[in-house]
PDB file of C-alpha atoms in Angstrom:
ATOM      1  CA  UNK A   1     -15.648  -7.569   1.068  1.00 55.00           C
ATOM      2  CA  UNK A   2     -15.652 -11.166   1.386  1.00 77.00           C
ATOM      3  CA  UNK A   3     -14.006 -13.435  -1.111  1.00 90.00           C
ATOM      4  CA  UNK A   4     -11.070 -16.490  -1.383  1.00 95.00           C
ATOM      5  CA  UNK A   5      -8.599 -14.246   0.235  1.00 95.00           C
ATOM      6  CA  UNK A   6     -10.704 -12.951   3.337  1.00 94.00           C
ATOM      7  CA  UNK A   7      -8.310 -12.255   6.139  1.00 93.00           C
ATOM      8  CA  UNK A   8      -5.098 -12.225   3.543  1.00 94.00           C
ATOM      9  CA  UNK A   9      -3.289  -9.232   4.446  1.00 92.00           C
ATOM     10  CA  UNK A  10      -0.835  -7.834   2.110  1.00 90.00           C
ATOM     11  CA  UNK A  11       1.227  -4.876   1.890  1.00 87.00           C
ATOM     12  CA  UNK A  12       1.935  -3.048  -0.897  1.00 86.00           C
ATOM     13  CA  UNK A  13       4.794  -0.498  -2.123  1.00 79.00           C
ATOM     14  CA  UNK A  14       3.497   2.307  -4.259  1.00 70.00           C
ATOM     15  CA  UNK A  15       5.227   2.488  -7.289  1.00 65.00           C
ATOM     16  CA  UNK A  16       6.846  -0.991  -7.555  1.00 66.00           C
ATOM     17  CA  UNK A  17       6.333  -2.357 -10.877  1.00 72.00           C
ATOM     18  CA  UNK A  18       3.164  -3.985 -10.967  1.00 80.00           C
ATOM     19  CA  UNK A  19       1.934  -3.738  -7.329  1.00 77.00           C
ATOM     20  CA  UNK A  20      -1.021  -1.423  -8.005  1.00 81.00           C
ATOM     21  CA  UNK A  21      -2.364  -3.212 -10.460  1.00 84.00           C
ATOM     22  CA  UNK A  22      -2.214  -6.720  -8.698  1.00 88.00           C
ATOM     23  CA  UNK A  23      -3.160  -4.697  -5.304  1.00 87.00           C
ATOM     24  CA  UNK A  24      -6.539  -4.174  -6.812  1.00 88.00           C
ATOM     25  CA  UNK A  25      -6.973  -7.505  -7.803  1.00 91.00           C
ATOM     26  CA  UNK A  26      -6.408  -9.048  -4.474  1.00 92.00           C
ATOM     27  CA  UNK A  27      -8.410  -6.597  -2.866  1.00 91.00           C
ATOM     28  CA  UNK A  28     -10.927  -7.594  -5.389  1.00 92.00           C
ATOM     29  CA  UNK A  29     -10.570 -11.079  -4.188  1.00 94.00           C
ATOM     30  CA  UNK A  30     -11.147  -9.894  -0.695  1.00 94.00           C
ATOM     31  CA  UNK A  31      -7.571  -9.958   0.857  1.00 94.00           C
ATOM     32  CA  UNK A  32      -6.611  -6.361   3.065  1.00 92.00           C
ATOM     33  CA  UNK A  33      -4.566  -4.471   1.353  1.00 91.00           C
ATOM     34  CA  UNK A  34      -2.523  -1.643   2.730  1.00 87.00           C
ATOM     35  CA  UNK A  35      -0.914   0.382   0.146  1.00 85.00           C
ATOM     36  CA  UNK A  36       2.508   2.193   1.539  1.00 81.00           C
ATOM     37  CA  UNK A  37       3.274   5.780   0.602  1.00 78.00           C
ATOM     38  CA  UNK A  38       6.388   7.640   0.623  1.00 75.00           C
ATOM     39  CA  UNK A  39       5.797  10.907   2.378  1.00 76.00           C
ATOM     40  CA  UNK A  40       5.747  14.182   0.648  1.00 71.00           C
ATOM     41  CA  UNK A  41       4.209  12.759  -2.247  1.00 61.00           C
ATOM     42  CA  UNK A  42       0.796  14.607  -3.598  1.00 54.00           C
ATOM     43  CA  UNK A  43      -2.331  12.824  -2.686  1.00 53.00           C
ATOM     44  CA  UNK A  44      -2.963  10.422  -5.488  1.00 54.00           C
ATOM     45  CA  UNK A  45       0.234  10.489  -7.372  1.00 55.00           C
ATOM     46  CA  UNK A  46       2.839   7.948  -7.826  1.00 54.00           C
ATOM     47  CA  UNK A  47       6.709   8.273  -7.191  1.00 55.00           C
ATOM     48  CA  UNK A  48       7.161   9.579 -10.691  1.00 54.00           C
ATOM     49  CA  UNK A  49       4.542  11.979 -10.162  1.00 53.00           C
ATOM     50  CA  UNK A  50       2.792  11.377 -13.330  1.00 52.00           C
ATOM     51  CA  UNK A  51       0.054   8.387 -13.494  1.00 52.00           C
ATOM     52  CA  UNK A  52      -2.884   9.015 -11.105  1.00 55.00           C
ATOM     53  CA  UNK A  53      -2.279   6.381  -8.738  1.00 50.00           C
ATOM     54  CA  UNK A  54      -6.064   6.506  -7.393  1.00 62.00           C
ATOM     55  CA  UNK A  55      -7.098   4.851 -10.888  1.00 67.00           C
ATOM     56  CA  UNK A  56      -6.294   1.467  -9.367  1.00 72.00           C
ATOM     57  CA  UNK A  57      -6.744   2.129  -5.513  1.00 74.00           C
ATOM     58  CA  UNK A  58      -9.791   0.647  -5.271  1.00 78.00           C
ATOM     59  CA  UNK A  59     -10.474  -1.408  -2.075  1.00 79.00           C
ATOM     60  CA  UNK A  60      -7.281  -0.582  -0.076  1.00 79.00           C
ATOM     61  CA  UNK A  61      -6.186   1.727   2.920  1.00 82.00           C
ATOM     62  CA  UNK A  62      -3.512   3.868   2.149  1.00 78.00           C
ATOM     63  CA  UNK A  63      -0.737   4.991   4.814  1.00 77.00           C
ATOM     64  CA  UNK A  64       2.527   7.372   4.365  1.00 76.00           C
ATOM     65  CA  UNK A  65       5.136   5.998   5.670  1.00 76.00           C
ATOM     66  CA  UNK A  66       9.078   6.499   5.733  1.00 77.00           C
ATOM     67  CA  UNK A  67      11.393   3.461   6.244  1.00 73.00           C
ATOM     68  CA  UNK A  68      14.685   5.330   8.022  1.00 77.00           C
ATOM     69  CA  UNK A  69      13.437   5.946  11.022  1.00 80.00           C
ATOM     70  CA  UNK A  70      13.013   3.749  14.724  1.00 84.00           C
ATOM     71  CA  UNK A  71       9.151   4.727  14.969  1.00 82.00           C
ATOM     72  CA  UNK A  72       8.532   4.132  11.666  1.00 77.00           C
ATOM     73  CA  UNK A  73       9.904   1.206  11.484  1.00 79.00           C
ATOM     74  CA  UNK A  74       8.140  -0.146  14.289  1.00 82.00           C
ATOM     75  CA  UNK A  75       4.999   1.054  12.298  1.00 76.00           C
ATOM     76  CA  UNK A  76       6.094  -1.121   9.310  1.00 73.00           C
ATOM     77  CA  UNK A  77       6.546  -3.798  11.778  1.00 78.00           C
ATOM     78  CA  UNK A  78       2.548  -3.431  12.936  1.00 78.00           C
ATOM     79  CA  UNK A  79       1.150  -3.113   9.592  1.00 70.00           C
ATOM     80  CA  UNK A  80       2.711  -6.286   8.591  1.00 66.00           C
TER      81      UNK A  80
END
């Protein structure tokens, strides 16, 4: 999708404050939004496990990634 934010990449950390809503708005404006989820969560769930995350998930890619291992940290750098 093109828009005023075309070419901008945003990394959204799932479950942190207003991130899902902000990510949805940025994606609607053309930004490439990558949502990083914690490994082991059920698909479409937030860290709290109660609210479906996909309600606001339109227009973005998603990946499950931990930050505790060296290969995961390399993946974080590549995503950014």
